[in-house]
Amino acid sequence: MKAKGTEQVPFMAALMDQAEKGLKNISVSLKAPVAVLGDRSPSMSVAIRTSTIIASLVANITQAKLSFFASENYDIEEVPKTVEEVLKLATTLQTTGATAPAASLLPYYERKEVVQTFVVVTDEVENTVDKKGNLFGALFEKYHKEVHPADLVFVSFLSQNSDGRMVPELERKGFSPLRFKFDSARPDLTKLDAMLAVLSLETEEFKAEVKRGTDQLAAEKLMCNNERAPSVNEELTVENLSLDSPEERNLYPGA
């Protein structure tokens, strides 16, 4: 059975069977609990379907809470559990209001609810404060100090050569969000696999596994020339890894 609206989006329908299988096998071990905050403001009109798919998939994979923001916060009570449900949400969710990312962060701050990782899916065109007068950066700074020092992951839909607004503002405040960039005019879902792979690299379990592997390689003297894994004394970063393409390297700041 097709989700309502998929008949107008042939590529989505074609992905359903393959994606359904993949959804059961993907594992991203972000620090839990995770909260996914999606952007449904009017400036997201072109990328709203792709961004909703990504927000829903990440929420499903990480067993996260899911909400969307425009002028105010909209909680998704039932996180989509199948690809069909993801597509139904993606094809029915409409843009509305203005862009107040802090609106979806505010409930966590007011409840003093501990979240280890916030994933923000947005075009970073923040133009409105929440109902308490907060912009996202200022509110996250308060959350970080008063509630919990959470990690931030941004999935940013930006025009070419744009550095966005929200991440630079957070960096000026001393934070270092992990960011993945998608073209806002032509969002490409094929980058999703690379994004999930890099998220997996961020886990302590993966870092420990890489350390064991590099120790073994060093012992066997298999590392040579410039093609090497990170040494045991190096921090694991994307810079140490041989990503397949310039696009994949650009998924991570400084790569």
PDB file of C-alpha atoms in Angstrom:
ATOM      1  CA  MET A   1       0.000   0.000   0.000  1.00  0.00           C
ATOM      2  CA  LYS A   2       1.417   3.371  -0.968  1.00  0.00           C
ATOM      3  CA  ALA A   3       1.606   6.235   1.458  1.00  0.00           C
ATOM      4  CA  LYS A   4      -0.653   9.081   0.495  1.00  0.00           C
ATOM      5  CA  GLY A   5       1.209  11.360  -1.853  1.00  0.00           C
ATOM      6  CA  THR A   6       3.901   8.921  -2.970  1.00  0.00           C
ATOM      7  CA  GLU A   7       2.212   8.522  -6.333  1.00  0.00           C
ATOM      8  CA  GLN A   8       3.256  12.132  -7.009  1.00  0.00           C
ATOM      9  CA  VAL A   9       6.824  11.356  -5.930  1.00  0.00           C
ATOM     10  CA  PRO A  10       7.907   8.317  -7.995  1.00  0.00           C
ATOM     11  CA  PHE A  11      11.462   8.180  -6.662  1.00  0.00           C
ATOM     12  CA  MET A  12      10.110   7.865  -3.112  1.00  0.00           C
ATOM     13  CA  ALA A  13       7.863   4.961  -4.022  1.00  0.00           C
ATOM     14  CA  ALA A  14      10.740   3.237  -5.813  1.00  0.00           C
ATOM     15  CA  LEU A  15      12.894   3.525  -2.703  1.00  0.00           C
ATOM     16  CA  MET A  16      10.339   2.009  -0.353  1.00  0.00           C
ATOM     17  CA  ASP A  17      11.185  -1.695  -0.621  1.00  0.00           C
ATOM     18  CA  GLN A  18      14.943  -1.196  -0.496  1.00  0.00           C
ATOM     19  CA  ALA A  19      14.742   1.397   2.255  1.00  0.00           C
ATOM     20  CA  GLU A  20      12.464  -0.807   4.362  1.00  0.00           C
ATOM     21  CA  LYS A  21      15.158  -3.486   4.459  1.00  0.00           C
ATOM     22  CA  GLY A  22      17.892  -0.974   5.152  1.00  0.00           C
ATOM     23  CA  LEU A  23      15.973   0.683   7.975  1.00  0.00           C
ATOM     24  CA  LYS A  24      16.051  -2.563   9.943  1.00  0.00           C
ATOM     25  CA  ASN A  25      19.819  -2.926   9.576  1.00  0.00           C
ATOM     26  CA  ILE A  26      21.109   0.619  10.129  1.00  0.00           C
ATOM     27  CA  SER A  27      22.558   1.362  13.545  1.00  0.00           C
ATOM     28  CA  VAL A  28      23.712   4.802  14.665  1.00  0.00           C
ATOM     29  CA  SER A  29      24.835   4.887  18.273  1.00  0.00           C
ATOM     30  CA  LEU A  30      24.583   8.567  19.090  1.00  0.00           C
ATOM     31  CA  LYS A  31      24.681   9.311  22.789  1.00  0.00           C
ATOM     32  CA  ALA A  32      21.165   8.638  24.053  1.00  0.00           C
ATOM     33  CA  PRO A  33      18.664   9.982  24.788  1.00  0.00           C
ATOM     34  CA  VAL A  34      18.417  11.749  21.428  1.00  0.00           C
ATOM     35  CA  ALA A  35      15.998  14.467  20.317  1.00  0.00           C
ATOM     36  CA  VAL A  36      15.480  15.348  16.650  1.00  0.00           C
ATOM     37  CA  LEU A  37      14.289  18.886  15.868  1.00  0.00           C
ATOM     38  CA  GLY A  38      13.044  19.378  12.296  1.00  0.00           C
ATOM     39  CA  ASP A  39      12.363  22.591  10.383  1.00  0.00           C
ATOM     40  CA  ARG A  40       8.921  23.051   8.801  1.00  0.00           C
ATOM     41  CA  SER A  41       9.172  26.802   8.169  1.00  0.00           C
ATOM     42  CA  PRO A  42       8.312  28.329   4.750  1.00  0.00           C
ATOM     43  CA  SER A  43      11.965  28.734   3.751  1.00  0.00           C
ATOM     44  CA  MET A  44      12.212  24.922   3.737  1.00  0.00           C
ATOM     45  CA  SER A  45       9.597  24.569   0.977  1.00  0.00           C
ATOM     46  CA  VAL A  46      11.938  22.938  -1.562  1.00  0.00           C
ATOM     47  CA  ALA A  47      13.695  20.643   0.908  1.00  0.00           C
ATOM     48  CA  ILE A  48      10.811  19.883   3.269  1.00  0.00           C
ATOM     49  CA  ARG A  49      10.232  16.322   2.007  1.00  0.00           C
ATOM     50  CA  THR A  50      13.889  15.333   2.082  1.00  0.00           C
ATOM     51  CA  SER A  51      14.465  16.969   5.454  1.00  0.00           C
ATOM     52  CA  THR A  52      11.386  15.263   6.909  1.00  0.00           C
ATOM     53  CA  ILE A  53      12.604  11.886   5.629  1.00  0.00           C
ATOM     54  CA  ILE A  54      16.030  12.438   7.193  1.00  0.00           C
ATOM     55  CA  ALA A  55      14.596  13.696  10.495  1.00  0.00           C
ATOM     56  CA  SER A  56      12.186  10.750  10.679  1.00  0.00           C
ATOM     57  CA  LEU A  57      14.807   8.138   9.787  1.00  0.00           C
ATOM     58  CA  VAL A  58      17.316   9.464  12.315  1.00  0.00           C
ATOM     59  CA  ALA A  59      14.601   9.590  14.981  1.00  0.00           C
ATOM     60  CA  ASN A  60      13.615   5.994  14.188  1.00  0.00           C
ATOM     61  CA  ILE A  61      17.163   4.674  14.115  1.00  0.00           C
ATOM     62  CA  THR A  62      18.188   6.371  17.359  1.00  0.00           C
ATOM     63  CA  GLN A  63      14.835   5.854  19.127  1.00  0.00           C
ATOM     64  CA  ALA A  64      14.639   9.611  19.513  1.00  0.00           C
ATOM     65  CA  LYS A  65      11.833  12.019  20.246  1.00  0.00           C
ATOM     66  CA  LEU A  66      10.791  13.931  17.129  1.00  0.00           C
ATOM     67  CA  SER A  67       9.423  17.442  16.860  1.00  0.00           C
ATOM     68  CA  PHE A  68       9.214  20.147  14.206  1.00  0.00           C
ATOM     69  CA  PHE A  69       9.431  23.895  14.553  1.00  0.00           C
ATOM     70  CA  ALA A  70       8.115  26.891  12.662  1.00  0.00           C
ATOM     71  CA  SER A  71       6.807  29.810  14.731  1.00  0.00           C
ATOM     72  CA  GLU A  72       6.085  27.285  17.491  1.00  0.00           C
ATOM     73  CA  ASN A  73       6.839  23.699  18.406  1.00  0.00           C
ATOM     74  CA  TYR A  74       4.980  20.690  16.952  1.00  0.00           C
ATOM     75  CA  ASP A  75       5.574  17.345  18.656  1.00  0.00           C
ATOM     76  CA  ILE A  76       5.235  14.133  16.642  1.00  0.00           C
ATOM     77  CA  GLU A  77       3.587  11.768  19.113  1.00  0.00           C
ATOM     78  CA  GLU A  78       4.185   8.624  17.042  1.00  0.00           C
ATOM     79  CA  VAL A  79       7.618   8.532  15.403  1.00  0.00           C
ATOM     80  CA  PRO A  80       7.349   6.792  11.997  1.00  0.00           C
ATOM     81  CA  LYS A  81       8.486   3.178  12.331  1.00  0.00           C
ATOM     82  CA  THR A  82       8.350   2.041   8.706  1.00  0.00           C
ATOM     83  CA  VAL A  83       9.430   3.627   5.453  1.00  0.00           C
ATOM     84  CA  GLU A  84       5.784   3.919   4.439  1.00  0.00           C
ATOM     85  CA  GLU A  85       5.066   5.895   7.603  1.00  0.00           C
ATOM     86  CA  VAL A  86       8.133   8.071   6.966  1.00  0.00           C
ATOM     87  CA  LEU A  87       6.941   8.816   3.445  1.00  0.00           C
ATOM     88  CA  LYS A  88       3.414   9.542   4.641  1.00  0.00           C
ATOM     89  CA  LEU A  89       4.748  12.152   7.045  1.00  0.00           C
ATOM     90  CA  ALA A  90       7.093  13.541   4.382  1.00  0.00           C
ATOM     91  CA  THR A  91       4.297  13.994   1.869  1.00  0.00           C
ATOM     92  CA  THR A  92       1.729  15.440   4.271  1.00  0.00           C
ATOM     93  CA  LEU A  93       3.779  17.734   6.506  1.00  0.00           C
ATOM     94  CA  GLN A  94       3.313  21.310   5.326  1.00  0.00           C
ATOM     95  CA  THR A  95       5.518  24.338   5.870  1.00  0.00           C
ATOM     96  CA  THR A  96       4.019  27.073   8.007  1.00  0.00           C
ATOM     97  CA  GLY A  97       4.776  30.138  10.105  1.00  0.00           C
ATOM     98  CA  ALA A  98       8.286  31.530  10.560  1.00  0.00           C
ATOM     99  CA  THR A  99      11.594  29.999  11.699  1.00  0.00           C
ATOM    100  CA  ALA A 100      12.048  29.699  15.464  1.00  0.00           C
ATOM    101  CA  PRO A 101      14.310  26.683  16.133  1.00  0.00           C
ATOM    102  CA  ALA A 102      14.382  27.580  19.821  1.00  0.00           C
ATOM    103  CA  ALA A 103      10.664  26.727  19.963  1.00  0.00           C
ATOM    104  CA  SER A 104      11.479  23.001  19.809  1.00  0.00           C
ATOM    105  CA  LEU A 105      14.366  23.282  22.283  1.00  0.00           C
ATOM    106  CA  LEU A 106      12.360  25.286  24.827  1.00  0.00           C
ATOM    107  CA  PRO A 107      10.238  22.360  26.144  1.00  0.00           C
ATOM    108  CA  TYR A 108      13.401  20.397  27.005  1.00  0.00           C
ATOM    109  CA  TYR A 109      14.843  23.423  28.793  1.00  0.00           C
ATOM    110  CA  GLU A 110      11.654  24.159  30.718  1.00  0.00           C
ATOM    111  CA  ARG A 111      11.250  20.510  31.782  1.00  0.00           C
ATOM    112  CA  LYS A 112      14.967  20.318  32.626  1.00  0.00           C
ATOM    113  CA  GLU A 113      14.919  17.130  30.563  1.00  0.00           C
ATOM    114  CA  VAL A 114      18.343  15.599  29.969  1.00  0.00           C
ATOM    115  CA  VAL A 115      19.113  14.960  26.306  1.00  0.00           C
ATOM    116  CA  GLN A 116      22.559  13.718  25.322  1.00  0.00           C
ATOM    117  CA  THR A 117      22.319  14.602  21.615  1.00  0.00           C
ATOM    118  CA  PHE A 118      20.178  17.118  19.755  1.00  0.00           C
ATOM    119  CA  VAL A 119      19.932  16.571  15.986  1.00  0.00           C
ATOM    120  CA  VAL A 120      18.710  19.730  14.228  1.00  0.00           C
ATOM    121  CA  VAL A 121      17.501  19.410  10.621  1.00  0.00           C
ATOM    122  CA  THR A 122      17.180  22.929   9.187  1.00  0.00           C
ATOM    123  CA  ASP A 123      18.193  25.488   6.571  1.00  0.00           C
ATOM    124  CA  GLU A 124      19.489  27.642   9.462  1.00  0.00           C
ATOM    125  CA  VAL A 125      17.366  30.628   8.371  1.00  0.00           C
ATOM    126  CA  GLU A 126      16.470  31.545  11.947  1.00  0.00           C
ATOM    127  CA  ASN A 127      14.359  34.704  11.929  1.00  0.00           C
ATOM    128  CA  THR A 128      12.098  34.465  14.975  1.00  0.00           C
ATOM    129  CA  VAL A 129      12.519  34.018  18.726  1.00  0.00           C
ATOM    130  CA  ASP A 130      10.544  31.478  20.732  1.00  0.00           C
ATOM    131  CA  LYS A 131       7.643  32.501  22.982  1.00  0.00           C
ATOM    132  CA  LYS A 132      10.110  33.425  25.735  1.00  0.00           C
ATOM    133  CA  GLY A 133      12.195  35.630  23.441  1.00  0.00           C
ATOM    134  CA  ASN A 134      15.088  33.197  22.899  1.00  0.00           C
ATOM    135  CA  LEU A 135      17.133  32.558  19.796  1.00  0.00           C
ATOM    136  CA  PHE A 136      18.452  29.001  19.488  1.00  0.00           C
ATOM    137  CA  GLY A 137      22.094  29.745  20.311  1.00  0.00           C
ATOM    138  CA  ALA A 138      21.271  31.666  23.480  1.00  0.00           C
ATOM    139  CA  LEU A 139      18.780  29.038  24.647  1.00  0.00           C
ATOM    140  CA  PHE A 140      21.157  26.165  23.925  1.00  0.00           C
ATOM    141  CA  GLU A 141      23.835  27.972  25.923  1.00  0.00           C
ATOM    142  CA  LYS A 142      21.438  28.115  28.892  1.00  0.00           C
ATOM    143  CA  TYR A 143      20.431  24.473  28.406  1.00  0.00           C
ATOM    144  CA  HIS A 144      24.105  23.465  28.257  1.00  0.00           C
ATOM    145  CA  LYS A 145      24.914  25.279  31.515  1.00  0.00           C
ATOM    146  CA  GLU A 146      21.752  24.661  33.518  1.00  0.00           C
ATOM    147  CA  VAL A 147      20.456  21.279  32.335  1.00  0.00           C
ATOM    148  CA  HIS A 148      23.051  19.138  30.539  1.00  0.00           C
ATOM    149  CA  PRO A 149      26.103  19.656  28.259  1.00  0.00           C
ATOM    150  CA  ALA A 150      24.460  17.995  25.263  1.00  0.00           C
ATOM    151  CA  ASP A 151      26.069  17.313  21.885  1.00  0.00           C
ATOM    152  CA  LEU A 152      24.742  19.033  18.764  1.00  0.00           C
ATOM    153  CA  VAL A 153      24.413  17.556  15.273  1.00  0.00           C
ATOM    154  CA  PHE A 154      23.192  19.749  12.421  1.00  0.00           C
ATOM    155  CA  VAL A 155      21.808  18.483   9.121  1.00  0.00           C
ATOM    156  CA  SER A 156      21.858  21.755   7.186  1.00  0.00           C
ATOM    157  CA  PHE A 157      20.109  22.497   3.904  1.00  0.00           C
ATOM    158  CA  LEU A 158      22.134  25.374   2.470  1.00  0.00           C
ATOM    159  CA  SER A 159      22.633  27.109  -0.845  1.00  0.00           C
ATOM    160  CA  GLN A 160      25.990  26.564  -2.510  1.00  0.00           C
ATOM    161  CA  ASN A 161      28.875  28.330  -0.764  1.00  0.00           C
ATOM    162  CA  SER A 162      26.646  29.318   2.166  1.00  0.00           C
ATOM    163  CA  ASP A 163      27.969  28.746   5.664  1.00  0.00           C
ATOM    164  CA  GLY A 164      24.552  29.116   7.263  1.00  0.00           C
ATOM    165  CA  ARG A 165      23.645  31.220  10.283  1.00  0.00           C
ATOM    166  CA  MET A 166      23.054  28.995  13.265  1.00  0.00           C
ATOM    167  CA  VAL A 167      26.230  26.895  13.283  1.00  0.00           C
ATOM    168  CA  PRO A 168      28.565  29.930  12.969  1.00  0.00           C
ATOM    169  CA  GLU A 169      26.667  31.598  15.831  1.00  0.00           C
ATOM    170  CA  LEU A 170      27.058  28.487  17.992  1.00  0.00           C
ATOM    171  CA  GLU A 171      30.752  28.336  17.126  1.00  0.00           C
ATOM    172  CA  ARG A 172      31.156  31.944  18.245  1.00  0.00           C
ATOM    173  CA  LYS A 173      29.697  30.849  21.580  1.00  0.00           C
ATOM    174  CA  GLY A 174      32.347  28.148  21.869  1.00  0.00           C
ATOM    175  CA  PHE A 175      30.357  25.117  20.713  1.00  0.00           C
ATOM    176  CA  SER A 176      31.485  22.710  17.993  1.00  0.00           C
ATOM    177  CA  PRO A 177      28.425  21.152  16.351  1.00  0.00           C
ATOM    178  CA  LEU A 178      28.896  18.231  14.000  1.00  0.00           C
ATOM    179  CA  ARG A 179      27.380  19.329  10.689  1.00  0.00           C
ATOM    180  CA  PHE A 180      26.271  17.655   7.471  1.00  0.00           C
ATOM    181  CA  LYS A 181      25.445  19.828   4.470  1.00  0.00           C
ATOM    182  CA  PHE A 182      22.811  19.188   1.815  1.00  0.00           C
ATOM    183  CA  ASP A 183      22.032  21.404  -1.175  1.00  0.00           C
ATOM    184  CA  SER A 184      18.790  23.223  -0.346  1.00  0.00           C
ATOM    185  CA  ALA A 185      17.835  23.508  -4.027  1.00  0.00           C
ATOM    186  CA  ARG A 186      18.624  19.892  -4.942  1.00  0.00           C
ATOM    187  CA  PRO A 187      18.724  17.832  -1.744  1.00  0.00           C
ATOM    188  CA  ASP A 188      20.415  14.505  -2.427  1.00  0.00           C
ATOM    189  CA  LEU A 189      19.269  11.521  -0.359  1.00  0.00           C
ATOM    190  CA  THR A 190      22.174   9.438  -1.661  1.00  0.00           C
ATOM    191  CA  LYS A 191      24.354  11.306   0.868  1.00  0.00           C
ATOM    192  CA  LEU A 192      22.361   9.771   3.700  1.00  0.00           C
ATOM    193  CA  ASP A 193      24.495   6.617   3.861  1.00  0.00           C
ATOM    194  CA  ALA A 194      27.681   8.682   4.172  1.00  0.00           C
ATOM    195  CA  MET A 195      26.095  10.815   6.876  1.00  0.00           C
ATOM    196  CA  LEU A 196      25.033   7.786   8.911  1.00  0.00           C
ATOM    197  CA  ALA A 197      28.496   6.282   8.506  1.00  0.00           C
ATOM    198  CA  VAL A 198      30.144   9.395   9.924  1.00  0.00           C
ATOM    199  CA  LEU A 199      27.663   9.455  12.808  1.00  0.00           C
ATOM    200  CA  SER A 200      28.723   5.898  13.582  1.00  0.00           C
ATOM    201  CA  LEU A 201      32.348   7.048  13.689  1.00  0.00           C
ATOM    202  CA  GLU A 202      31.458   9.411  16.503  1.00  0.00           C
ATOM    203  CA  THR A 203      30.692   6.644  18.978  1.00  0.00           C
ATOM    204  CA  GLU A 204      33.130   5.531  21.667  1.00  0.00           C
ATOM    205  CA  GLU A 205      32.538   1.905  20.688  1.00  0.00           C
ATOM    206  CA  PHE A 206      33.637   2.601  17.134  1.00  0.00           C
ATOM    207  CA  LYS A 207      36.707   4.529  18.293  1.00  0.00           C
ATOM    208  CA  ALA A 208      37.720   1.615  20.507  1.00  0.00           C
ATOM    209  CA  GLU A 209      37.256  -0.771  17.592  1.00  0.00           C
ATOM    210  CA  VAL A 210      39.412   1.399  15.328  1.00  0.00           C
ATOM    211  CA  LYS A 211      42.124   1.593  17.988  1.00  0.00           C
ATOM    212  CA  ARG A 212      42.220  -2.199  18.275  1.00  0.00           C
ATOM    213  CA  GLY A 213      42.402  -2.502  14.501  1.00  0.00           C
ATOM    214  CA  THR A 214      45.191   0.044  14.100  1.00  0.00           C
ATOM    215  CA  ASP A 215      47.184  -1.567  16.909  1.00  0.00           C
ATOM    216  CA  GLN A 216      46.962  -4.868  15.065  1.00  0.00           C
ATOM    217  CA  LEU A 217      47.930  -3.288  11.756  1.00  0.00           C
ATOM    218  CA  ALA A 218      50.918  -1.596  13.337  1.00  0.00           C
ATOM    219  CA  ALA A 219      52.031  -4.864  14.902  1.00  0.00           C
ATOM    220  CA  GLU A 220      51.829  -6.598  11.550  1.00  0.00           C
ATOM    221  CA  LYS A 221      53.659  -3.702   9.835  1.00  0.00           C
ATOM    222  CA  LEU A 222      50.956  -3.352   7.225  1.00  0.00           C
ATOM    223  CA  MET A 223      50.811   0.425   7.310  1.00  0.00           C
ATOM    224  CA  CYS A 224      53.051   1.989   4.689  1.00  0.00           C
ATOM    225  CA  ASN A 225      53.571   5.149   2.608  1.00  0.00           C
ATOM    226  CA  ASN A 226      50.830   7.736   3.200  1.00  0.00           C
ATOM    227  CA  GLU A 227      47.993   5.243   3.360  1.00  0.00           C
ATOM    228  CA  ARG A 228      47.677   4.696   7.065  1.00  0.00           C
ATOM    229  CA  ALA A 229      45.080   4.463   9.761  1.00  0.00           C
ATOM    230  CA  PRO A 230      45.161   6.876  12.716  1.00  0.00           C
ATOM    231  CA  SER A 231      47.986   6.105  15.139  1.00  0.00           C
ATOM    232  CA  VAL A 232      47.130   4.970  18.637  1.00  0.00           C
ATOM    233  CA  ASN A 233      47.939   8.438  19.979  1.00  0.00           C
ATOM    234  CA  GLU A 234      45.762  10.336  17.502  1.00  0.00           C
ATOM    235  CA  GLU A 235      42.182  11.314  18.076  1.00  0.00           C
ATOM    236  CA  LEU A 236      39.926   9.642  15.554  1.00  0.00           C
ATOM    237  CA  THR A 237      38.540  12.274  13.206  1.00  0.00           C
ATOM    238  CA  VAL A 238      37.213  12.304   9.683  1.00  0.00           C
ATOM    239  CA  GLU A 239      40.502  13.911   8.632  1.00  0.00           C
ATOM    240  CA  ASN A 240      42.207  10.599   9.430  1.00  0.00           C
ATOM    241  CA  LEU A 241      39.892   8.648   7.179  1.00  0.00           C
ATOM    242  CA  SER A 242      39.953   8.204   3.413  1.00  0.00           C
ATOM    243  CA  LEU A 243      36.453   9.249   2.412  1.00  0.00           C
ATOM    244  CA  ASP A 244      35.534   8.369  -1.129  1.00  0.00           C
ATOM    245  CA  SER A 245      34.850  11.795  -2.574  1.00  0.00           C
ATOM    246  CA  PRO A 246      35.262  15.522  -1.960  1.00  0.00           C
ATOM    247  CA  GLU A 247      31.512  15.674  -1.254  1.00  0.00           C
ATOM    248  CA  GLU A 248      31.847  13.102   1.494  1.00  0.00           C
ATOM    249  CA  ARG A 249      34.856  14.917   2.953  1.00  0.00           C
ATOM    250  CA  ASN A 250      32.804  18.116   3.038  1.00  0.00           C
ATOM    251  CA  LEU A 251      30.209  16.435   5.225  1.00  0.00           C
ATOM    252  CA  TYR A 252      32.412  17.186   8.210  1.00  0.00           C
ATOM    253  CA  PRO A 253      33.872  20.586   9.084  1.00  0.00           C
ATOM    254  CA  GLY A 254      37.570  20.781   8.326  1.00  0.00           C
ATOM    255  CA  ALA A 255      37.661  17.495   6.420  1.00  0.00           C
TER     256      ALA A 255
END
